[in-house]
């Protein structure tokens, strides 16, 4: 009896122990962060830094600001409603949940094809394995994790370790490459060039499509929900955004140092791997191996994140699906992604840039539904009065993402046919 009382007293208001809540929040932070810093973002950063130089810093700032508004709104609404994104959409505007689910699942599938391609490129750089075989091996590792009886624990531990290693290794290359930090900081706020297609693609690669909902759905599965957990959820969202923002800027500086030194990076050749070229130019063969490790860590965690989050949307079609059945569906999702990766002939680097843009086009649709739910359906949140300042930022961000999507839809789809 006394033991139970002690256990209850150490629990959070939501019935979770402080330790369990910290573990849930950490898992959500790193799932969001590693999903946002996948092989697509690494390849996109190398490609656009080569094209725009220091001016690309403005696109990174824009992505961080948009990330801040999107994630804070999504995490808050999912936590308060205790529902998945597709169920929130259906409750707010009947039928839209099914549309959102299809868009996220299809977008996640495309993204996972690129993620598997990225894992193949990573193992190729790190160990010399053929990219197709490397992608297959990586996909099988992800499948084994979901078939494990302790899949949830394995996912959480892998993404946390991989996330820390990615930041440390990239920071080393950024220091070695010696980037023009002053010019980068100046152009972060006053860029010489603004390219909407670039911003939409980088936003899509870091917060679009499935990435928008990855951390929020992880919190839901861990039971970290309700107004009593709102403060901790807000802090976790901000921490996650800070982690992803740091990694984005460090990666940009690592590649900028190489570009600014006059090294020519090929971004248009059929087998072009611009990030690998940059890391190798900065730190020689060691840099090339480091690139392989960073890309593989980013890719394997993104394969897991994309599959986990995309499949979490199928509950809108089958409410009573068990966790075991979801894991099996996730395995099938990864296997289908692997099949398409093997048969599609689009170069992996080019595919990674395209899928970022595709997810950038999906982003405003889901965000619009969520902002409407926050504005007009407080009943879904137990009558909670949604902060008007956050709602206003959400409306502005929503309008901006629609405008960017309109301006860049042509250039993004042109990436598929670019030689």
Coordinates of C-alpha atoms in Angstrom, one line a residue:
X1 CA 0.0 0.0 0.0
X2 CA 2.8 2.4 1.0
X3 CA 4.7 1.4 -2.0
X4 CA 1.8 2.2 -4.3
X5 CA 1.4 5.6 -2.7
X6 CA 5.1 6.4 -3.2
X7 CA 4.8 5.3 -6.8
X8 CA 1.8 7.5 -7.4
X9 CA 3.4 10.5 -5.7
X10 CA 6.4 10.4 -8.1
X11 CA 4.1 10.3 -11.1
X12 CA 3.3 13.3 -13.3
X13 CA -0.3 14.8 -13.3
X14 CA -1.1 12.6 -16.3
X15 CA -0.3 9.4 -14.4
X16 CA 3.1 8.9 -16.0
X17 CA 6.3 8.7 -13.9
X18 CA 8.7 11.6 -14.4
X19 CA 11.2 9.1 -15.9
X20 CA 8.6 7.7 -18.3
X21 CA 7.6 11.2 -19.4
X22 CA 11.2 12.3 -20.0
X23 CA 11.8 9.1 -22.0
X24 CA 8.7 9.8 -24.1
X25 CA 9.6 13.4 -24.7
X26 CA 13.3 12.5 -25.6
X27 CA 12.0 9.9 -28.1
X28 CA 9.7 12.4 -29.7
X29 CA 12.4 15.0 -29.9
X30 CA 14.9 12.7 -31.6
X31 CA 12.3 11.1 -33.9
X32 CA 11.4 14.5 -35.2
X33 CA 15.0 15.7 -35.4
X34 CA 16.3 12.6 -37.2
X35 CA 13.4 12.6 -39.6
X36 CA 14.0 16.2 -40.3
X37 CA 17.7 15.7 -40.9
X38 CA 17.5 12.8 -43.3
X39 CA 19.5 12.0 -46.4
X40 CA 17.2 14.2 -48.4
X41 CA 18.1 17.3 -46.3
X42 CA 21.8 16.4 -46.5
X43 CA 21.7 16.1 -50.3
X44 CA 19.5 19.2 -50.7
X45 CA 21.9 21.2 -48.5
X46 CA 24.9 20.2 -50.5
X47 CA 23.1 20.9 -53.8
X48 CA 21.7 24.3 -52.9
X49 CA 24.8 25.5 -51.0
X50 CA 26.7 24.8 -54.2
X51 CA 24.2 26.8 -56.3
X52 CA 23.5 29.7 -53.9
X53 CA 26.6 29.8 -51.6
X54 CA 26.1 31.9 -48.4
X55 CA 22.7 33.0 -49.6
X56 CA 21.4 29.5 -48.8
X57 CA 21.6 30.5 -45.1
X58 CA 18.4 32.5 -45.5
X59 CA 16.5 29.3 -46.7
X60 CA 17.7 27.5 -43.6
X61 CA 16.5 30.4 -41.3
X62 CA 13.2 30.3 -43.1
X63 CA 12.9 26.5 -42.6
X64 CA 13.7 26.9 -38.9
X65 CA 11.1 29.6 -38.4
X66 CA 8.4 27.7 -40.3
X67 CA 9.4 24.6 -38.4
X68 CA 8.9 26.5 -35.1
X69 CA 5.3 27.5 -36.0
X70 CA 4.3 24.2 -37.6
X71 CA 5.7 21.9 -34.9
X72 CA 4.5 24.0 -32.0
X73 CA 0.9 24.0 -33.4
X74 CA 0.9 20.3 -34.4
X75 CA 2.3 18.9 -31.2
X76 CA 0.0 21.1 -29.1
X77 CA -3.2 20.2 -31.0
X78 CA -2.4 16.4 -31.1
X79 CA -1.6 16.5 -27.3
X80 CA -4.8 18.4 -26.4
X81 CA -7.1 16.4 -28.6
X82 CA -5.5 13.0 -27.8
X83 CA -6.1 12.1 -31.4
X84 CA -4.0 11.3 -34.5
X85 CA -3.7 13.9 -37.2
X86 CA -6.1 12.1 -39.6
X87 CA -8.7 11.7 -36.9
X88 CA -8.4 15.4 -35.9
X89 CA -8.8 16.3 -39.6
X90 CA -12.0 14.2 -39.9
X91 CA -13.4 15.6 -36.8
X92 CA -12.7 19.2 -37.9
X93 CA -13.7 18.8 -41.6
X94 CA -15.4 15.5 -42.3
X95 CA -13.5 13.5 -45.0
X96 CA -10.3 15.5 -44.9
X97 CA -8.6 13.0 -42.6
X98 CA -8.8 10.4 -45.4
X99 CA -7.3 12.8 -47.9
X100 CA -4.5 13.8 -45.5
X101 CA -3.8 10.1 -44.7
X102 CA -3.4 9.2 -48.4
X103 CA -1.2 12.3 -49.1
X104 CA 1.1 11.5 -46.1
X105 CA 1.3 7.8 -46.8
X106 CA 2.1 8.4 -50.5
X107 CA 4.5 11.2 -49.7
X108 CA 6.1 9.0 -47.0
X109 CA 6.5 6.2 -49.5
X110 CA 8.3 8.4 -52.0
X111 CA 10.4 9.8 -49.2
X112 CA 11.3 6.3 -48.0
X113 CA 12.5 5.3 -51.5
X114 CA 14.9 8.2 -51.2
X115 CA 15.8 7.3 -47.7
X116 CA 16.7 3.8 -48.7
X117 CA 18.7 5.2 -51.6
X118 CA 20.5 7.5 -49.1
X119 CA 21.3 4.5 -46.9
X120 CA 22.8 2.8 -49.9
X121 CA 24.9 5.8 -50.7
X122 CA 26.0 6.0 -47.1
X123 CA 27.3 2.4 -46.9
X124 CA 28.9 2.9 -50.3
X125 CA 30.9 5.8 -49.0
X126 CA 31.7 4.3 -45.6
X127 CA 32.4 0.7 -46.6
X128 CA 32.5 0.6 -50.5
X129 CA 29.4 -1.5 -50.7
X130 CA 27.3 -1.2 -54.0
X131 CA 24.5 1.3 -53.3
X132 CA 21.8 -1.1 -54.3
X133 CA 23.0 -3.8 -51.9
X134 CA 23.6 -1.1 -49.2
X135 CA 20.1 0.1 -49.5
X136 CA 18.8 -3.5 -49.3
X137 CA 20.8 -4.3 -46.2
X138 CA 19.7 -1.1 -44.5
X139 CA 16.0 -1.8 -45.3
X140 CA 16.4 -5.3 -43.9
X141 CA 17.9 -3.8 -40.7
X142 CA 14.9 -1.5 -40.3
X143 CA 12.5 -4.4 -41.0
X144 CA 14.3 -6.5 -38.2
X145 CA 13.8 -3.7 -35.8
X146 CA 10.0 -3.6 -36.4
X147 CA 9.8 -7.4 -36.1
X148 CA 11.5 -7.3 -32.7
X149 CA 9.3 -7.9 -29.7
X150 CA 10.8 -4.7 -28.2
X151 CA 10.5 -2.6 -31.3
X152 CA 9.5 0.6 -29.5
X153 CA 12.6 0.5 -27.2
X154 CA 14.9 -0.3 -30.1
X155 CA 13.6 2.6 -32.2
X156 CA 14.0 5.1 -29.4
X157 CA 17.5 4.0 -28.6
X158 CA 18.7 3.9 -32.2
X159 CA 17.4 7.3 -33.1
X160 CA 18.9 9.0 -30.0
X161 CA 22.4 7.5 -30.5
X162 CA 22.3 8.1 -34.3
X163 CA 21.2 11.7 -33.8
X164 CA 24.1 12.5 -31.4
X165 CA 26.7 10.9 -33.6
X166 CA 25.4 12.8 -36.7
X167 CA 25.8 16.2 -34.9
X168 CA 29.3 15.4 -33.6
X169 CA 30.7 14.1 -36.9
X170 CA 29.3 16.9 -38.9
X171 CA 30.6 19.5 -36.4
X172 CA 34.1 18.1 -36.9
X173 CA 33.9 18.5 -40.7
X174 CA 32.4 22.0 -40.3
X175 CA 35.5 23.0 -38.2
X176 CA 37.9 21.5 -40.7
X177 CA 36.4 23.1 -43.7
X178 CA 36.8 26.6 -42.4
X179 CA 33.6 28.3 -43.7
X180 CA 33.2 32.1 -44.0
X181 CA 31.0 32.4 -40.9
X182 CA 30.7 36.2 -41.1
X183 CA 29.3 36.2 -44.6
X184 CA 27.0 33.3 -43.7
X185 CA 25.6 35.1 -40.7
X186 CA 25.1 38.3 -42.8
X187 CA 23.2 36.5 -45.6
X188 CA 21.1 34.6 -43.1
X189 CA 19.2 37.8 -42.7
X190 CA 20.1 39.8 -45.8
X191 CA 20.5 37.3 -48.6
X192 CA 21.8 38.2 -52.1
X193 CA 19.3 35.7 -53.6
X194 CA 15.9 34.4 -52.6
X195 CA 14.8 31.2 -54.4
X196 CA 11.2 30.0 -53.5
X197 CA 11.7 26.6 -55.0
X198 CA 14.7 26.1 -52.9
X199 CA 13.0 27.2 -49.7
X200 CA 9.9 25.0 -50.4
X201 CA 12.1 22.0 -51.1
X202 CA 14.2 22.5 -47.9
X203 CA 11.1 23.1 -45.9
X204 CA 9.5 20.0 -47.3
X205 CA 12.7 18.0 -46.6
X206 CA 12.7 19.1 -42.9
X207 CA 9.1 19.6 -41.9
X208 CA 6.8 18.6 -44.8
X209 CA 4.7 15.5 -45.3
X210 CA 5.1 12.8 -42.6
X211 CA 7.9 14.7 -40.8
X212 CA 5.3 17.2 -39.5
X213 CA 3.5 14.5 -37.5
X214 CA 6.4 12.1 -36.5
X215 CA 7.1 13.6 -33.0
X216 CA 3.5 14.3 -32.2
X217 CA 2.4 10.8 -33.0
X218 CA 5.3 9.3 -31.0
X219 CA 4.0 11.4 -28.0
X220 CA 0.5 10.0 -28.6
X221 CA 1.7 6.4 -28.6
X222 CA 3.7 7.0 -25.4
X223 CA 0.6 8.5 -23.7
X224 CA 2.1 12.0 -23.2
X225 CA -1.2 13.8 -23.8
X226 CA -3.6 16.2 -22.2
X227 CA -3.4 19.7 -20.9
X228 CA -1.4 18.4 -17.8
X229 CA 1.5 17.5 -20.2
X230 CA 1.2 20.7 -22.3
X231 CA 4.1 22.6 -20.7
X232 CA 6.5 19.7 -21.1
X233 CA 5.3 19.1 -24.7
X234 CA 6.0 22.7 -25.6
X235 CA 9.5 22.5 -24.2
X236 CA 10.2 19.3 -26.0
X237 CA 9.0 20.8 -29.3
X238 CA 11.2 23.8 -28.9
X239 CA 14.2 21.5 -28.0
X240 CA 13.5 19.4 -31.0
X241 CA 13.5 22.5 -33.2
X242 CA 16.7 23.8 -31.6
X243 CA 18.4 20.4 -32.3
X244 CA 17.3 20.3 -35.9
X245 CA 18.2 23.9 -36.4
X246 CA 21.7 23.4 -35.0
X247 CA 22.3 20.4 -37.2
X248 CA 21.0 22.2 -40.3
X249 CA 23.3 25.1 -39.9
X250 CA 26.4 23.1 -39.0
X251 CA 25.9 20.9 -42.1
X252 CA 25.5 24.0 -44.2
X253 CA 28.7 25.6 -42.8
X254 CA 30.6 22.3 -43.4
X255 CA 29.7 22.4 -47.1
X256 CA 30.0 26.2 -47.5
X257 CA 33.6 26.0 -46.4
X258 CA 34.4 23.7 -49.3
X259 CA 32.3 25.8 -51.8
X260 CA 33.9 29.1 -50.7
X261 CA 37.4 27.6 -51.1
X262 CA 36.8 27.3 -54.8
X263 CA 36.3 23.5 -55.0
X264 CA 33.9 22.7 -57.9
X265 CA 31.2 20.3 -56.8
X266 CA 29.3 18.3 -59.4
X267 CA 25.5 18.5 -58.8
X268 CA 24.2 17.6 -62.2
X269 CA 26.0 14.4 -63.2
X270 CA 24.0 11.1 -63.2
X271 CA 26.0 9.7 -60.4
X272 CA 26.6 13.0 -58.6
X273 CA 26.8 12.9 -54.8
X274 CA 27.5 16.5 -53.9
X275 CA 27.6 16.0 -50.1
X276 CA 30.1 13.2 -50.4
X277 CA 32.3 15.5 -52.6
X278 CA 32.1 18.3 -50.1
X279 CA 33.1 16.1 -47.1
X280 CA 35.9 14.5 -49.0
X281 CA 37.3 17.9 -50.1
X282 CA 37.1 19.1 -46.5
X283 CA 38.8 16.2 -44.8
X284 CA 40.1 13.8 -47.4
X285 CA 39.4 10.1 -47.2
X286 CA 38.5 10.4 -43.5
X287 CA 35.9 13.0 -44.5
X288 CA 34.5 10.7 -47.1
X289 CA 34.1 7.9 -44.6
X290 CA 32.6 10.4 -42.1
X291 CA 30.1 11.5 -44.8
X292 CA 29.2 7.8 -45.3
X293 CA 28.5 7.4 -41.5
X294 CA 26.5 10.6 -41.2
X295 CA 24.4 9.8 -44.3
X296 CA 23.8 6.2 -43.2
X297 CA 22.7 7.3 -39.7
X298 CA 20.5 9.9 -41.2
X299 CA 19.0 7.5 -43.7
X300 CA 18.4 4.5 -41.4
X301 CA 16.6 6.7 -38.8
X302 CA 14.6 8.4 -41.6
X303 CA 13.6 5.0 -43.0
X304 CA 12.3 4.1 -39.5
X305 CA 10.7 7.5 -39.0
X306 CA 9.0 7.6 -42.4
X307 CA 7.6 4.1 -42.1
X308 CA 6.5 4.5 -38.5
X309 CA 4.7 7.8 -39.1
X310 CA 3.2 7.0 -42.5
X311 CA 1.7 3.7 -41.2
X312 CA 0.4 5.5 -38.1
X313 CA -2.1 7.2 -40.5
X314 CA -3.7 3.9 -41.5
X315 CA -5.6 3.9 -38.2
X316 CA -8.1 6.3 -39.8
X317 CA -9.1 3.4 -42.0
X318 CA -9.0 0.7 -39.3
X319 CA -9.5 2.0 -35.8
X320 CA -8.9 -1.2 -33.9
X321 CA -5.6 -2.2 -35.4
X322 CA -3.2 -3.7 -32.9
X323 CA 0.4 -2.6 -32.3
X324 CA 1.6 -5.9 -33.7
X325 CA -0.5 -5.5 -36.9
X326 CA 0.9 -1.9 -37.3
X327 CA 4.4 -3.2 -37.0
X328 CA 3.7 -5.8 -39.7
X329 CA 2.2 -3.1 -41.9
X330 CA 5.3 -1.0 -41.3
X331 CA 7.5 -3.9 -42.5
X332 CA 5.4 -4.2 -45.6
X333 CA 5.7 -0.4 -46.2
X334 CA 9.5 -0.7 -46.0
X335 CA 9.6 -3.7 -48.3
X336 CA 7.5 -1.9 -50.9
X337 CA 9.8 1.1 -50.6
X338 CA 12.8 -1.2 -51.2
X339 CA 11.1 -2.7 -54.2
X340 CA 10.6 0.7 -55.9
X341 CA 14.1 1.8 -55.0
X342 CA 15.5 -1.2 -56.8
X343 CA 13.4 -0.7 -60.0
X344 CA 13.4 3.1 -60.2
X345 CA 16.2 4.5 -62.4
X346 CA 16.1 8.1 -61.1
X347 CA 19.5 8.8 -59.5
X348 CA 19.2 8.6 -55.7
X349 CA 20.6 12.2 -55.1
X350 CA 18.0 13.6 -57.6
X351 CA 15.2 11.6 -56.0
X352 CA 16.1 12.9 -52.6
X353 CA 15.8 16.5 -53.7
X354 CA 12.5 15.9 -55.5
X355 CA 10.8 14.2 -52.6
X356 CA 11.6 17.1 -50.3
X357 CA 9.8 19.4 -52.8
X358 CA 6.9 17.0 -52.9
X359 CA 6.5 17.0 -49.2
X360 CA 6.8 20.8 -49.2
X361 CA 3.7 20.8 -51.4
X362 CA 1.8 18.5 -49.0
X363 CA 2.6 20.6 -45.9
X364 CA 0.1 23.5 -46.4
X365 CA -2.8 21.1 -46.9
X366 CA -2.4 19.5 -43.4
X367 CA -1.4 22.7 -41.8
X368 CA -4.6 24.5 -43.1
X369 CA -6.8 21.8 -41.5
X370 CA -5.0 22.0 -38.2
X371 CA -5.2 25.8 -38.0
X372 CA -8.9 25.6 -38.8
X373 CA -9.3 23.0 -36.0
X374 CA -7.5 25.3 -33.5
X375 CA -9.5 28.3 -34.6
X376 CA -13.0 26.8 -34.8
X377 CA -13.1 23.5 -32.9
X378 CA -12.0 24.2 -29.3
X379 CA -14.5 21.5 -28.3
X380 CA -12.0 18.9 -29.7
X381 CA -9.5 20.2 -27.1
X382 CA -11.9 20.1 -24.1
X383 CA -12.8 23.8 -24.4
X384 CA -9.1 24.9 -24.2
X385 CA -8.6 28.5 -25.3
X386 CA -5.9 28.3 -28.0
X387 CA -3.3 31.0 -27.8
X388 CA -4.2 33.7 -30.3
X389 CA -0.5 34.7 -31.0
X390 CA 0.3 31.1 -32.0
X391 CA -2.8 30.9 -34.1
X392 CA -1.9 34.1 -35.9
X393 CA 1.6 32.8 -36.6
X394 CA 0.0 29.6 -37.9
X395 CA -2.3 31.5 -40.3
X396 CA 0.7 33.5 -41.6
X397 CA 2.9 30.4 -42.0
X398 CA 0.0 28.6 -43.7
X399 CA -0.4 31.4 -46.2
X400 CA 3.3 31.5 -46.8
X401 CA 3.6 27.8 -47.5
X402 CA 0.7 27.9 -49.9
X403 CA 2.4 30.8 -51.8
X404 CA 5.7 29.0 -51.9
X405 CA 4.1 25.9 -53.1
X406 CA 2.3 27.8 -55.9
X407 CA 5.5 29.5 -57.0
X408 CA 7.6 26.3 -57.0
X409 CA 5.4 23.4 -58.1
X410 CA 6.8 23.6 -61.7
X411 CA 10.5 23.7 -60.8
X412 CA 10.1 20.9 -58.2
X413 CA 8.5 18.4 -60.7
X414 CA 11.1 19.5 -63.3
X415 CA 13.7 17.9 -61.0
X416 CA 12.4 14.4 -62.1
X417 CA 13.3 15.1 -65.8
X418 CA 16.5 17.1 -65.2
X419 CA 19.5 15.4 -66.8

